[in-house]
XYZ file of C-alpha atoms in Angstrom:
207
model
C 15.308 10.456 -48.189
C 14.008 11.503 -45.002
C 13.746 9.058 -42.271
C 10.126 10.390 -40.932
C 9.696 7.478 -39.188
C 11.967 8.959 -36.926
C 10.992 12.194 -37.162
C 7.533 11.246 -36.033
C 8.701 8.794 -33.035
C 10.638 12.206 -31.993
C 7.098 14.030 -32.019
C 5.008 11.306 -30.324
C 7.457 10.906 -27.474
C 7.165 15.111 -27.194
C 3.414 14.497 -27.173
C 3.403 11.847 -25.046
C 5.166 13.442 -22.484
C 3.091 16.908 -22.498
C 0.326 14.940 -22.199
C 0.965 12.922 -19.481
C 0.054 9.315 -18.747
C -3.522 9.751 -18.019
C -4.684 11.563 -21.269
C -7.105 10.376 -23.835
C -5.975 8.026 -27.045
C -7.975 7.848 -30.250
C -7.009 3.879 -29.729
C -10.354 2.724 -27.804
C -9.264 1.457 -24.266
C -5.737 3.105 -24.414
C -4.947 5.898 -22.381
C -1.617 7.830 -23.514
C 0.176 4.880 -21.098
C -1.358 2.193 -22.527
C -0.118 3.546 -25.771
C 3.347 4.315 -25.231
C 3.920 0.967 -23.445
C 2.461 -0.366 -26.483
C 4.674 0.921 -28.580
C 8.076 0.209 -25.911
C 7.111 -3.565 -26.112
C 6.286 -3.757 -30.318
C 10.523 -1.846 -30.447
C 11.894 -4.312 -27.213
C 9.740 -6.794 -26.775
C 8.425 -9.079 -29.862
C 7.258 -12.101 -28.019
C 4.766 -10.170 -26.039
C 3.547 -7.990 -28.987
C 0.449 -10.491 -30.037
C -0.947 -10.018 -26.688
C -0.556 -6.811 -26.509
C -1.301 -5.733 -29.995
C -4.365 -8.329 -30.373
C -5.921 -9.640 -26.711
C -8.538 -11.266 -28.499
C -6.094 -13.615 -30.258
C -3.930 -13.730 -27.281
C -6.553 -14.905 -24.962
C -6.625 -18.321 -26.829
C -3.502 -18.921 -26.085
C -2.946 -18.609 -22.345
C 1.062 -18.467 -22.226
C 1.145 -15.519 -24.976
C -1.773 -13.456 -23.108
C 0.252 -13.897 -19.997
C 3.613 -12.737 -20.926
C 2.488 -10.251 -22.841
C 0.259 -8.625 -19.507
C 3.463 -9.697 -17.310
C 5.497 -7.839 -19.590
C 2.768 -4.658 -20.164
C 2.620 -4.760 -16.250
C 6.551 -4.462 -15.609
C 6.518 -1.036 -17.823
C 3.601 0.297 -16.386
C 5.440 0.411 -12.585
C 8.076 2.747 -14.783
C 8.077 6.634 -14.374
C 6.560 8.257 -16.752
C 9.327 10.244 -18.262
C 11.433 6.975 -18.539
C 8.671 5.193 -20.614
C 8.711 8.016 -22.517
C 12.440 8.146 -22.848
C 11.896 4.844 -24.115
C 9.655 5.688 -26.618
C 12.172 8.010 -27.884
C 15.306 6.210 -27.749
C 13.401 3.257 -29.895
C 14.583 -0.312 -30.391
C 18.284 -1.656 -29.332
C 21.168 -1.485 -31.867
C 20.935 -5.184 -32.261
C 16.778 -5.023 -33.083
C 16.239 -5.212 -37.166
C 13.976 -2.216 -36.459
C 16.898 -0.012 -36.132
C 17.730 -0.523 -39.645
C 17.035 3.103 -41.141
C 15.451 1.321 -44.208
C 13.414 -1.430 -41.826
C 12.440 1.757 -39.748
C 11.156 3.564 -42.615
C 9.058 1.150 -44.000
C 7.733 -0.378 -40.665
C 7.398 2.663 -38.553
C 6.418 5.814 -40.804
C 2.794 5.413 -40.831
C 2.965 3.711 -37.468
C 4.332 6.600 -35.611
C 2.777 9.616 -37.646
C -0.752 7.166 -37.046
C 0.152 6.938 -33.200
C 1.365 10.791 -32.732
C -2.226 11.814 -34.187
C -3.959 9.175 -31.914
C -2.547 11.185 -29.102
C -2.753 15.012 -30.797
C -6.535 14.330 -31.505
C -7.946 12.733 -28.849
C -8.916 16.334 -27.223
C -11.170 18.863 -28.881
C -8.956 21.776 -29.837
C -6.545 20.131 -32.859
C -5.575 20.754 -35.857
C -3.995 19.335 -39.044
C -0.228 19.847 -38.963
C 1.279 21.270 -42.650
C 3.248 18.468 -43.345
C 6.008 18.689 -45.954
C 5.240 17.413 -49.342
C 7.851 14.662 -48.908
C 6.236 13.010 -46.257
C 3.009 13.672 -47.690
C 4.336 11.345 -50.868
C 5.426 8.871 -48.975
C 1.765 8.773 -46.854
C 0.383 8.454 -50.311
C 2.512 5.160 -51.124
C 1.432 3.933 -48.175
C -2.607 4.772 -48.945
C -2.034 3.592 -52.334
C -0.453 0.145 -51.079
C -3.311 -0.482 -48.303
C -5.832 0.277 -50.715
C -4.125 -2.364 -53.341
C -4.266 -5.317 -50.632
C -6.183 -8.179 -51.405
C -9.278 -8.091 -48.988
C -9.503 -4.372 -48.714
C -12.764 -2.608 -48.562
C -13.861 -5.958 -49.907
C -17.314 -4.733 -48.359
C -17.686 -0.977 -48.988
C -15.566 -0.298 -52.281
C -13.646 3.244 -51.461
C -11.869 5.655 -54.244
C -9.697 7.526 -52.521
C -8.349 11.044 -53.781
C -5.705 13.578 -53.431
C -5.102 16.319 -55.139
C -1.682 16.617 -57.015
C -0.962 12.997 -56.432
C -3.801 10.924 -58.108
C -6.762 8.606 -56.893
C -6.703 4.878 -56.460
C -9.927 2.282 -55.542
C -10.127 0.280 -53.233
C -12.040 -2.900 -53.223
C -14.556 -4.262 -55.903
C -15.143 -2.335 -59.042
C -18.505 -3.699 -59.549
C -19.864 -1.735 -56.793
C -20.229 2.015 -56.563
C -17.600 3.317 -53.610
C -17.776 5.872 -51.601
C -15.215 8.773 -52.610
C -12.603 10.202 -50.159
C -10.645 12.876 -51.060
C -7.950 15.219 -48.854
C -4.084 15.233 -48.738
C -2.452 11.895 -48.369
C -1.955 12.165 -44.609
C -5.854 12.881 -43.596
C -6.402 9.948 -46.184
C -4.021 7.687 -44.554
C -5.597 8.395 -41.026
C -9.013 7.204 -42.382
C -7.542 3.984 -43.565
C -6.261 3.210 -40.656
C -9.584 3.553 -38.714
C -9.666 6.947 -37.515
C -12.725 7.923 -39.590
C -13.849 10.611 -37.286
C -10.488 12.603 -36.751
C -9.911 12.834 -40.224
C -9.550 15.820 -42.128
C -11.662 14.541 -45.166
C -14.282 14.538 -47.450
C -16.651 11.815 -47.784
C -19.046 11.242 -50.629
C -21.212 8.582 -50.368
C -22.015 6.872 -53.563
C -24.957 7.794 -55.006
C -28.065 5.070 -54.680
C -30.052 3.635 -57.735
């Protein structure tokens, strides 16, 4: 099996660094900086992750907000090409997350998700042709958000893709707005980035 995780890390680092430090995210607030220290302190640095990951959480707990913006603060004074570098090189041999399987369960939508963030942020993108292996394993991933308890508990959501099937999302005794494209674009809108999204929507129809 391909390890896209890595594969994708490989890509976002590429992006990251022919972008430069300065350019747009789709992650609101995060500059391409912001994001790839993000990412350098979820592989090397788990006890400042909640803080960085989720501020609003952090903030209630004063110790956790504060190493997490000490730690966020000691990156940022890097050059640029050596956060990137760190990007790339990933989590020390000693971190679980090196683990090829850990890595390709933790990390494959993560860094495909992240890479796009950084691809789409401008106006002049477009969808890469992914191979049909990664493609399945977006769709396992779609398939097992979609399956979580709570999800689209509000707005029920049938998502589609052709050659690979359909699966609902949230309650049944609702009609759901219909989503349909190839597993990646699908995957992109479940993780929030509704607008960059190569799909179709079709709202459910009222009455």
């Amino acid at each position: 099996m391909t390890n896209f995780a890595r594969s994708e890390r490989l890509a976002l680092a590429a992006e990251l660094r022919s972008a430069g430090p300065d350019a747009p995210t789709l992650c609101e607030g995060w500059d391409a900086k912001d994001l790839a220290i993000h990412i350098v302190i979820r592989d090397r640095y788990p006890l400042s992750l909640p803080g960085n990951a989720f501020p609003q959480f952090a903030d209630k707990v004063p110790w956790l907000s504060e190493r997490s913006k000490k730690t966020a603060a000691h990156l940022a004074e890097l050059p640029w090409n050596e956060i990137v570098g760190m990007v790339a090189g990933g989590p020390g041999m000693l971190s679980p997350m090196s683990l090829e399987p850990i890595d390709h369960l933790a990390n494959t939508a993560e860094f495909y998700v992240h890479h796009e963030d950084v691809r789409r942020a401008g106006r002049g993108f477009a969808p890469r042709n992914l191979p049909h292996e990664f493609e399945s394993q977006c769709w396992k991933i779609v398939s097992a958000i979609a399956k979580a308890p709570g999800a689209h508990a509000d707005d029920p959501v049938e998502f589609v893709a052709d050659g690979f099937g359909e699966v609902h999302a949230g309650p049944r005794d609702a009609a759901a707005t219909v989503v349909s494209g190839k597993p990646s674009e699908l995957l992109l809108y479940a993780f929030g980035r509704r607008d960059r999204a190569n799909v179709e929507v079709t709202a459910p129809k009222k009455g």
